[in-house]
Amino acid sequence: MARSEHFTTPVDAVVSRMRALDAVLPERDGVAVFNRVYLAVTEEVDRRLDSGEFTDRRAAITLDVRFAERYLAAVDAAAADRRPPACWRPLFQLRRHPGVRPLQFALAGINAHIGHDLALAVVDTCRTLGCDPAELEDEFDRVGDLLVTLEERIREELMPGPDLLQIADPLTHLLGSWSLERARDATWAAARALWTLRRFEDVAEEFTERLDAAVGFAGRMLLTPLAC
């Protein structure tokens, strides 16, 4: 039977932080566009935690919070005029560009967060809980399935209508080259690799830097200005 009461968790603090960002960021700001998407995901995860849908509630909470903390750390770095990770830089650099469409901002943020942050969050969670990535696979898959469903809705809501075919044609071509499901599969492989490399710090650091750079490059392509 689903619980009717809501018990405060660390996820609530993350949700509160993202709601506060939503309240102060301009609506058209690229970070605001992604923040609204991510807020919806996190609120849904919170609801599913309350209803008991996650087999290992503690693991799901830890993964969700470690995941969100990496995005919020990037926001804090940009606000303090520090360089965020390479995967996030295109979004922060182009967040006010008039030629970038809202859908591009949303998917560039998802690309950064899934392609880079999620792999590191899996490793962070394994260290915190003293477990292997295989023990988190169910929670990883449940969150991933939710993101795929949401991505489909985002594309429907933010894709320009038929009156903007001149913009939509190159946008459709550009965004058709990126897939959240492929990114999620690559992330799981990266997380497992990083966990295996954890005893070889220099190699793990180089792997992480290259992953960050590669995801940042993909994000820059997703944010190619299409019209001013």
PDB file of C-alpha atoms in Angstrom:
ATOM      1  CA  MET A   1       0.000   0.000   0.000  1.00  0.00           C
ATOM      2  CA  ALA A   2       1.384   3.428  -0.954  1.00  0.00           C
ATOM      3  CA  ARG A   3       2.241   5.782   1.876  1.00  0.00           C
ATOM      4  CA  SER A   4       0.126   8.906   2.156  1.00  0.00           C
ATOM      5  CA  GLU A   5       2.608  10.784   4.331  1.00  0.00           C
ATOM      6  CA  HIS A   6       5.663  12.532   2.985  1.00  0.00           C
ATOM      7  CA  PHE A   7       8.824  11.955   4.986  1.00  0.00           C
ATOM      8  CA  THR A   8      11.527  14.589   4.551  1.00  0.00           C
ATOM      9  CA  THR A   9      14.604  13.278   2.743  1.00  0.00           C
ATOM     10  CA  PRO A  10      17.785  14.845   1.330  1.00  0.00           C
ATOM     11  CA  VAL A  11      15.937  14.858  -2.003  1.00  0.00           C
ATOM     12  CA  ASP A  12      13.606  17.529  -0.568  1.00  0.00           C
ATOM     13  CA  ALA A  13      16.567  19.855  -0.027  1.00  0.00           C
ATOM     14  CA  VAL A  14      17.608  19.354  -3.658  1.00  0.00           C
ATOM     15  CA  VAL A  15      14.062  20.058  -4.859  1.00  0.00           C
ATOM     16  CA  SER A  16      13.942  23.231  -2.747  1.00  0.00           C
ATOM     17  CA  ARG A  17      17.204  24.457  -4.230  1.00  0.00           C
ATOM     18  CA  MET A  18      15.992  23.905  -7.793  1.00  0.00           C
ATOM     19  CA  ARG A  19      12.664  25.594  -7.046  1.00  0.00           C
ATOM     20  CA  ALA A  20      14.573  28.590  -5.712  1.00  0.00           C
ATOM     21  CA  LEU A  21      16.590  28.730  -8.944  1.00  0.00           C
ATOM     22  CA  ASP A  22      13.392  28.507 -10.974  1.00  0.00           C
ATOM     23  CA  ALA A  23      12.005  31.487  -9.077  1.00  0.00           C
ATOM     24  CA  VAL A  24      14.952  33.789  -9.833  1.00  0.00           C
ATOM     25  CA  LEU A  25      16.198  32.792 -13.282  1.00  0.00           C
ATOM     26  CA  PRO A  26      14.688  34.507 -16.345  1.00  0.00           C
ATOM     27  CA  GLU A  27      12.302  32.152 -18.114  1.00  0.00           C
ATOM     28  CA  ARG A  28      14.213  32.202 -21.419  1.00  0.00           C
ATOM     29  CA  ASP A  29      17.618  31.664 -19.772  1.00  0.00           C
ATOM     30  CA  GLY A  30      19.115  28.379 -20.998  1.00  0.00           C
ATOM     31  CA  VAL A  31      19.985  27.204 -17.483  1.00  0.00           C
ATOM     32  CA  ALA A  32      16.422  27.985 -16.395  1.00  0.00           C
ATOM     33  CA  VAL A  33      15.077  25.827 -19.233  1.00  0.00           C
ATOM     34  CA  PHE A  34      17.157  22.849 -18.115  1.00  0.00           C
ATOM     35  CA  ASN A  35      16.441  23.528 -14.447  1.00  0.00           C
ATOM     36  CA  ARG A  36      12.681  23.247 -15.058  1.00  0.00           C
ATOM     37  CA  VAL A  37      13.210  19.911 -16.790  1.00  0.00           C
ATOM     38  CA  TYR A  38      15.440  18.571 -14.043  1.00  0.00           C
ATOM     39  CA  LEU A  39      13.115  19.850 -11.329  1.00  0.00           C
ATOM     40  CA  ALA A  40      10.255  17.870 -12.890  1.00  0.00           C
ATOM     41  CA  VAL A  41      12.415  14.723 -12.920  1.00  0.00           C
ATOM     42  CA  THR A  42      13.503  15.158  -9.302  1.00  0.00           C
ATOM     43  CA  GLU A  43       9.962  15.827  -8.108  1.00  0.00           C
ATOM     44  CA  GLU A  44       8.819  12.643  -9.857  1.00  0.00           C
ATOM     45  CA  VAL A  45      11.644  10.643  -8.254  1.00  0.00           C
ATOM     46  CA  ASP A  46      10.591  12.071  -4.885  1.00  0.00           C
ATOM     47  CA  ARG A  47       6.969  10.995  -5.464  1.00  0.00           C
ATOM     48  CA  ARG A  48       8.084   7.512  -6.430  1.00  0.00           C
ATOM     49  CA  LEU A  49      10.268   7.268  -3.354  1.00  0.00           C
ATOM     50  CA  ASP A  50       7.246   8.115  -1.212  1.00  0.00           C
ATOM     51  CA  SER A  51       5.105   5.497  -2.960  1.00  0.00           C
ATOM     52  CA  GLY A  52       7.711   2.785  -2.413  1.00  0.00           C
ATOM     53  CA  GLU A  53       8.544   2.150  -6.071  1.00  0.00           C
ATOM     54  CA  PHE A  54      12.293   1.855  -5.475  1.00  0.00           C
ATOM     55  CA  THR A  55      13.455  -1.505  -4.147  1.00  0.00           C
ATOM     56  CA  ASP A  56      16.382   0.005  -2.250  1.00  0.00           C
ATOM     57  CA  ARG A  57      15.151   3.383  -1.034  1.00  0.00           C
ATOM     58  CA  ARG A  58      18.444   4.372   0.596  1.00  0.00           C
ATOM     59  CA  ALA A  59      20.426   3.635  -2.571  1.00  0.00           C
ATOM     60  CA  ALA A  60      17.910   5.540  -4.722  1.00  0.00           C
ATOM     61  CA  ILE A  61      18.029   8.590  -2.440  1.00  0.00           C
ATOM     62  CA  THR A  62      21.833   8.581  -2.297  1.00  0.00           C
ATOM     63  CA  LEU A  63      22.180   8.259  -6.072  1.00  0.00           C
ATOM     64  CA  ASP A  64      19.586  10.969  -6.729  1.00  0.00           C
ATOM     65  CA  VAL A  65      21.216  13.422  -4.320  1.00  0.00           C
ATOM     66  CA  ARG A  66      24.806  12.762  -5.438  1.00  0.00           C
ATOM     67  CA  PHE A  67      23.606  13.204  -9.016  1.00  0.00           C
ATOM     68  CA  ALA A  68      21.853  16.508  -8.320  1.00  0.00           C
ATOM     69  CA  GLU A  69      24.769  17.869  -6.295  1.00  0.00           C
ATOM     70  CA  ARG A  70      26.984  17.823  -9.388  1.00  0.00           C
ATOM     71  CA  TYR A  71      24.554  20.002 -11.353  1.00  0.00           C
ATOM     72  CA  LEU A  72      24.128  22.390  -8.421  1.00  0.00           C
ATOM     73  CA  ALA A  73      27.914  22.589  -7.996  1.00  0.00           C
ATOM     74  CA  ALA A  74      28.174  23.652 -11.652  1.00  0.00           C
ATOM     75  CA  VAL A  75      25.533  26.350 -11.048  1.00  0.00           C
ATOM     76  CA  ASP A  76      27.457  27.592  -7.991  1.00  0.00           C
ATOM     77  CA  ALA A  77      30.742  27.643  -9.912  1.00  0.00           C
ATOM     78  CA  ALA A  78      29.263  29.722 -12.731  1.00  0.00           C
ATOM     79  CA  ALA A  79      27.612  32.116 -10.256  1.00  0.00           C
ATOM     80  CA  ALA A  80      30.976  32.644  -8.537  1.00  0.00           C
ATOM     81  CA  ASP A  81      32.781  33.256 -11.862  1.00  0.00           C
ATOM     82  CA  ARG A  82      34.608  29.948 -11.559  1.00  0.00           C
ATOM     83  CA  ARG A  83      34.845  27.490 -14.436  1.00  0.00           C
ATOM     84  CA  PRO A  84      32.279  24.700 -14.241  1.00  0.00           C
ATOM     85  CA  PRO A  85      33.202  21.275 -15.648  1.00  0.00           C
ATOM     86  CA  ALA A  86      33.761  21.233 -19.411  1.00  0.00           C
ATOM     87  CA  CYS A  87      30.501  19.347 -19.977  1.00  0.00           C
ATOM     88  CA  TRP A  88      28.527  22.293 -18.532  1.00  0.00           C
ATOM     89  CA  ARG A  89      30.458  25.198 -20.072  1.00  0.00           C
ATOM     90  CA  PRO A  90      28.563  25.362 -23.390  1.00  0.00           C
ATOM     91  CA  LEU A  91      25.234  25.739 -21.600  1.00  0.00           C
ATOM     92  CA  PHE A  92      26.499  28.485 -19.308  1.00  0.00           C
ATOM     93  CA  GLN A  93      28.334  30.266 -22.127  1.00  0.00           C
ATOM     94  CA  LEU A  94      25.365  30.240 -24.531  1.00  0.00           C
ATOM     95  CA  ARG A  95      22.515  30.455 -22.022  1.00  0.00           C
ATOM     96  CA  ARG A  96      21.359  33.850 -23.369  1.00  0.00           C
ATOM     97  CA  HIS A  97      22.085  33.350 -27.063  1.00  0.00           C
ATOM     98  CA  PRO A  98      18.965  34.365 -29.050  1.00  0.00           C
ATOM     99  CA  GLY A  99      19.682  31.819 -31.791  1.00  0.00           C
ATOM    100  CA  VAL A 100      19.531  28.765 -29.494  1.00  0.00           C
ATOM    101  CA  ARG A 101      16.094  27.205 -29.068  1.00  0.00           C
ATOM    102  CA  PRO A 102      14.683  26.086 -25.673  1.00  0.00           C
ATOM    103  CA  LEU A 103      14.754  22.432 -26.738  1.00  0.00           C
ATOM    104  CA  GLN A 104      18.475  22.727 -27.430  1.00  0.00           C
ATOM    105  CA  PHE A 105      19.081  24.140 -23.949  1.00  0.00           C
ATOM    106  CA  ALA A 106      17.070  21.333 -22.350  1.00  0.00           C
ATOM    107  CA  LEU A 107      18.863  18.551 -24.196  1.00  0.00           C
ATOM    108  CA  ALA A 108      22.316  20.107 -23.781  1.00  0.00           C
ATOM    109  CA  GLY A 109      21.737  20.136 -20.031  1.00  0.00           C
ATOM    110  CA  ILE A 110      20.542  16.534 -20.099  1.00  0.00           C
ATOM    111  CA  ASN A 111      23.605  15.611 -22.165  1.00  0.00           C
ATOM    112  CA  ALA A 112      25.957  17.152 -19.586  1.00  0.00           C
ATOM    113  CA  HIS A 113      24.158  15.679 -16.619  1.00  0.00           C
ATOM    114  CA  ILE A 114      23.655  12.171 -17.998  1.00  0.00           C
ATOM    115  CA  GLY A 115      26.831  11.897 -20.071  1.00  0.00           C
ATOM    116  CA  HIS A 116      29.215  13.047 -17.339  1.00  0.00           C
ATOM    117  CA  ASP A 117      27.614  13.666 -13.949  1.00  0.00           C
ATOM    118  CA  LEU A 118      25.653  10.432 -13.686  1.00  0.00           C
ATOM    119  CA  ALA A 119      28.714   8.218 -14.139  1.00  0.00           C
ATOM    120  CA  LEU A 120      30.526  10.097 -11.371  1.00  0.00           C
ATOM    121  CA  ALA A 121      27.413  10.039  -9.187  1.00  0.00           C
ATOM    122  CA  VAL A 122      27.275   6.238  -9.457  1.00  0.00           C
ATOM    123  CA  VAL A 123      30.881   6.057  -8.240  1.00  0.00           C
ATOM    124  CA  ASP A 124      30.152   8.594  -5.460  1.00  0.00           C
ATOM    125  CA  THR A 125      27.174   6.497  -4.348  1.00  0.00           C
ATOM    126  CA  CYS A 126      29.185   3.272  -4.367  1.00  0.00           C
ATOM    127  CA  ARG A 127      31.813   4.898  -2.166  1.00  0.00           C
ATOM    128  CA  THR A 128      29.165   6.234   0.216  1.00  0.00           C
ATOM    129  CA  LEU A 129      27.265   2.952   0.538  1.00  0.00           C
ATOM    130  CA  GLY A 130      30.240   0.599   0.233  1.00  0.00           C
ATOM    131  CA  CYS A 131      28.765  -1.272  -2.715  1.00  0.00           C
ATOM    132  CA  ASP A 132      29.575  -2.114  -6.335  1.00  0.00           C
ATOM    133  CA  PRO A 133      27.848  -0.494  -9.355  1.00  0.00           C
ATOM    134  CA  ALA A 134      26.004  -3.756 -10.066  1.00  0.00           C
ATOM    135  CA  GLU A 135      24.116  -3.268  -6.791  1.00  0.00           C
ATOM    136  CA  LEU A 136      22.804   0.082  -8.060  1.00  0.00           C
ATOM    137  CA  GLU A 137      21.718  -1.111 -11.484  1.00  0.00           C
ATOM    138  CA  ASP A 138      17.998  -1.324 -10.641  1.00  0.00           C
ATOM    139  CA  GLU A 139      17.948   2.240  -9.284  1.00  0.00           C
ATOM    140  CA  PHE A 140      20.017   3.455 -12.240  1.00  0.00           C
ATOM    141  CA  ASP A 141      17.587   1.845 -14.693  1.00  0.00           C
ATOM    142  CA  ARG A 142      14.476   3.219 -12.959  1.00  0.00           C
ATOM    143  CA  VAL A 143      15.798   6.774 -13.024  1.00  0.00           C
ATOM    144  CA  GLY A 144      16.973   6.296 -16.611  1.00  0.00           C
ATOM    145  CA  ASP A 145      13.570   5.035 -17.747  1.00  0.00           C
ATOM    146  CA  LEU A 146      11.952   8.087 -16.181  1.00  0.00           C
ATOM    147  CA  LEU A 147      14.373  10.390 -17.986  1.00  0.00           C
ATOM    148  CA  VAL A 148      13.704   8.732 -21.354  1.00  0.00           C
ATOM    149  CA  THR A 149       9.953   9.187 -20.877  1.00  0.00           C
ATOM    150  CA  LEU A 150      10.448  12.810 -19.905  1.00  0.00           C
ATOM    151  CA  GLU A 151      12.771  13.463 -22.844  1.00  0.00           C
ATOM    152  CA  GLU A 152      10.015  12.365 -25.233  1.00  0.00           C
ATOM    153  CA  ARG A 153       7.613  14.815 -23.588  1.00  0.00           C
ATOM    154  CA  ILE A 154      10.192  17.606 -23.696  1.00  0.00           C
ATOM    155  CA  ARG A 155      10.740  17.137 -27.421  1.00  0.00           C
ATOM    156  CA  GLU A 156       6.974  17.319 -28.022  1.00  0.00           C
ATOM    157  CA  GLU A 157       6.495  20.420 -25.857  1.00  0.00           C
ATOM    158  CA  LEU A 158       9.543  22.422 -26.967  1.00  0.00           C
ATOM    159  CA  MET A 159       9.826  21.508 -30.645  1.00  0.00           C
ATOM    160  CA  PRO A 160       8.775  24.497 -32.780  1.00  0.00           C
ATOM    161  CA  GLY A 161       5.376  24.212 -34.471  1.00  0.00           C
ATOM    162  CA  PRO A 162       4.651  23.994 -38.212  1.00  0.00           C
ATOM    163  CA  ASP A 163       4.770  27.777 -38.544  1.00  0.00           C
ATOM    164  CA  LEU A 164       8.502  27.582 -37.779  1.00  0.00           C
ATOM    165  CA  LEU A 165       9.498  24.949 -40.330  1.00  0.00           C
ATOM    166  CA  GLN A 166      12.489  26.984 -41.442  1.00  0.00           C
ATOM    167  CA  ILE A 167      13.879  26.643 -37.924  1.00  0.00           C
ATOM    168  CA  ALA A 168      12.507  23.195 -37.218  1.00  0.00           C
ATOM    169  CA  ASP A 169      14.176  21.511 -40.194  1.00  0.00           C
ATOM    170  CA  PRO A 170      17.798  22.112 -39.057  1.00  0.00           C
ATOM    171  CA  LEU A 171      16.738  21.629 -35.428  1.00  0.00           C
ATOM    172  CA  THR A 172      15.263  18.223 -36.209  1.00  0.00           C
ATOM    173  CA  HIS A 173      18.450  17.254 -38.057  1.00  0.00           C
ATOM    174  CA  LEU A 174      20.698  18.482 -35.235  1.00  0.00           C
ATOM    175  CA  LEU A 175      18.835  16.842 -32.376  1.00  0.00           C
ATOM    176  CA  GLY A 176      18.300  13.612 -34.270  1.00  0.00           C
ATOM    177  CA  SER A 177      22.030  12.969 -33.878  1.00  0.00           C
ATOM    178  CA  TRP A 178      21.745  12.614 -30.079  1.00  0.00           C
ATOM    179  CA  SER A 179      19.957   9.915 -28.086  1.00  0.00           C
ATOM    180  CA  LEU A 180      19.381   9.801 -24.338  1.00  0.00           C
ATOM    181  CA  GLU A 181      19.180   6.007 -24.393  1.00  0.00           C
ATOM    182  CA  ARG A 182      22.591   5.746 -26.076  1.00  0.00           C
ATOM    183  CA  ALA A 183      23.989   8.318 -23.633  1.00  0.00           C
ATOM    184  CA  ARG A 184      22.596   6.342 -20.693  1.00  0.00           C
ATOM    185  CA  ASP A 185      24.168   3.090 -21.940  1.00  0.00           C
ATOM    186  CA  ALA A 186      27.526   4.835 -22.385  1.00  0.00           C
ATOM    187  CA  THR A 187      27.244   6.315 -18.896  1.00  0.00           C
ATOM    188  CA  TRP A 188      26.712   2.929 -17.285  1.00  0.00           C
ATOM    189  CA  ALA A 189      29.813   1.612 -19.076  1.00  0.00           C
ATOM    190  CA  ALA A 190      31.777   4.699 -17.959  1.00  0.00           C
ATOM    191  CA  ALA A 191      30.663   4.258 -14.345  1.00  0.00           C
ATOM    192  CA  ARG A 192      31.765   0.638 -14.320  1.00  0.00           C
ATOM    193  CA  ALA A 193      35.103   1.593 -15.885  1.00  0.00           C
ATOM    194  CA  LEU A 194      35.697   4.344 -13.338  1.00  0.00           C
ATOM    195  CA  TRP A 195      34.880   1.975 -10.496  1.00  0.00           C
ATOM    196  CA  THR A 196      37.374  -0.558 -11.862  1.00  0.00           C
ATOM    197  CA  LEU A 197      40.003   2.189 -12.225  1.00  0.00           C
ATOM    198  CA  ARG A 198      39.481   3.634  -8.731  1.00  0.00           C
ATOM    199  CA  ARG A 199      42.742   2.101  -7.487  1.00  0.00           C
ATOM    200  CA  PHE A 200      44.665   3.736 -10.331  1.00  0.00           C
ATOM    201  CA  GLU A 201      44.132   7.406  -9.545  1.00  0.00           C
ATOM    202  CA  ASP A 202      46.114   8.881 -12.432  1.00  0.00           C
ATOM    203  CA  VAL A 203      44.321   6.743 -15.020  1.00  0.00           C
ATOM    204  CA  ALA A 204      40.920   7.395 -13.433  1.00  0.00           C
ATOM    205  CA  GLU A 205      41.582  11.149 -13.432  1.00  0.00           C
ATOM    206  CA  GLU A 206      42.599  11.125 -17.097  1.00  0.00           C
ATOM    207  CA  PHE A 207      39.528   9.036 -17.997  1.00  0.00           C
ATOM    208  CA  THR A 208      37.276  11.493 -16.157  1.00  0.00           C
ATOM    209  CA  GLU A 209      38.855  14.512 -17.861  1.00  0.00           C
ATOM    210  CA  ARG A 210      38.441  12.964 -21.302  1.00  0.00           C
ATOM    211  CA  LEU A 211      34.845  12.023 -20.559  1.00  0.00           C
ATOM    212  CA  ASP A 212      34.153  15.584 -19.417  1.00  0.00           C
ATOM    213  CA  ALA A 213      35.720  17.048 -22.564  1.00  0.00           C
ATOM    214  CA  ALA A 214      33.889  14.665 -24.911  1.00  0.00           C
ATOM    215  CA  VAL A 215      30.510  15.377 -23.332  1.00  0.00           C
ATOM    216  CA  GLY A 216      31.247  19.103 -23.466  1.00  0.00           C
ATOM    217  CA  PHE A 217      32.006  18.843 -27.185  1.00  0.00           C
ATOM    218  CA  ALA A 218      28.677  17.095 -27.801  1.00  0.00           C
ATOM    219  CA  GLY A 219      26.923  19.803 -25.777  1.00  0.00           C
ATOM    220  CA  ARG A 220      28.500  22.520 -27.893  1.00  0.00           C
ATOM    221  CA  MET A 221      27.184  20.838 -31.033  1.00  0.00           C
ATOM    222  CA  LEU A 222      23.680  20.578 -29.544  1.00  0.00           C
ATOM    223  CA  LEU A 223      23.776  24.325 -28.864  1.00  0.00           C
ATOM    224  CA  THR A 224      24.671  25.352 -32.416  1.00  0.00           C
ATOM    225  CA  PRO A 225      22.757  28.641 -32.982  1.00  0.00           C
ATOM    226  CA  LEU A 226      20.077  28.170 -35.640  1.00  0.00           C
ATOM    227  CA  ALA A 227      18.467  31.628 -35.904  1.00  0.00           C
ATOM    228  CA  CYS A 228      18.718  35.058 -34.306  1.00  0.00           C
TER     229      CYS A 228
END
